[in-house]
Amino acid sequence: MVSLRTKAAVICTIPPLLDLLPDTFMKDYLIAPSILSADFARLGEEVNAVLDAGADVIHFDVMDNHYVPNLTIGPMVCEALRNHKIAAPIDVHLMVTPVDQLILDFAKAGASYISFHPEATVHVDRSLQLVRDQGCKSGLVFNPGSSIECLEYLMDKIDVILLMSVNPGFGGQKFIPSTLKKLEKVRKLIDDSGYQILLEVDGGVGVKNIREIADAGADMFVTGSAIFNSKDYAATIKAMREELGQSPNRSH
Ligand code: DX5
Ligand code: ZN
């Protein structure tokens, strides 16, 4: 049986047809389950379960009951996951203020990506540089009501732009539709900049809306309750990949 990917490869050798294919056809989308919705009593097991089910990245929500009205997990839990032999990228989302000390602590604990909200630090440029100095990928997070203007001056210091599609602080909330317009705007900013920057979306993402979010320009999808509240993690991730037009059994 000739696989879809082989067929695609053959098709792609014929130049005119290449232009007919939508941009998203060969795009590599990243699915990042948010462990905020996992069963914390079995966290190591839950993380292995979603990775075995086909997830790419583990999204790690850090809340300090100060920047957001909730309190979650710290660097020692990130370190515990690394000690539990979790090798997948860990995407740390800091909803805290200030951020610099926790950037150092999470880098030491094994974080791969570290993102923070620009209004949570006094010196955004310096804090982004601090993340990269630790050897981690740097990211900025924008709340639904926050302007993205500062991006213009920071594109050379950013590896990930994360758009919140809910107000931060809780899982299980509804996707805010105006995020689609913001995604299109940031997608254009990234493409015009020429920098390799991931465009990530966080909040209310599920099987039903993941396609339109991808069409608006996102390439990394945080999804918590849609996966962890489902009976079959593999079936849910497979359904998401099919919506994205990706083969469920793609190699990582
Ligand atoms: C909310 C967090 C999100 C949240 C997503 O502040 O940053 O990562 O856990 O959960 P769902 O997918 O359930 O909206
Ligand atoms: Zn998050």
CSV table of N, CA, C and O and ligand atoms in Angstrom, one decimal, residues 59 61 93 95 202, ligand 2:
chain,number,residue,atom,x,y,z
A,59,HIS,N,2.9,21.3,27.6
A,59,HIS,CA,2.7,22.7,28.0
A,59,HIS,C,2.6,22.7,29.5
A,59,HIS,O,1.7,22.0,30.1
A,61,ASP,N,1.9,25.1,32.7
A,61,ASP,CA,1.3,26.4,33.2
A,61,ASP,C,1.7,26.7,34.6
A,61,ASP,O,1.4,26.0,35.5
A,93,HIS,N,5.0,28.1,30.5
A,93,HIS,CA,4.2,29.3,30.3
A,93,HIS,C,4.1,30.0,31.7
A,93,HIS,O,3.4,29.6,32.5
A,95,MET,N,2.9,32.6,34.1
A,95,MET,CA,1.8,33.6,34.4
A,95,MET,C,2.1,34.1,35.8
A,95,MET,O,1.4,33.8,36.7
A,202,ASP,N,-3.3,29.4,22.8
A,202,ASP,CA,-3.5,28.7,24.1
A,202,ASP,C,-4.9,29.1,24.7
A,202,ASP,O,-5.1,30.3,25.0
B,2,ZN,ZN,-0.8,28.0,29.1
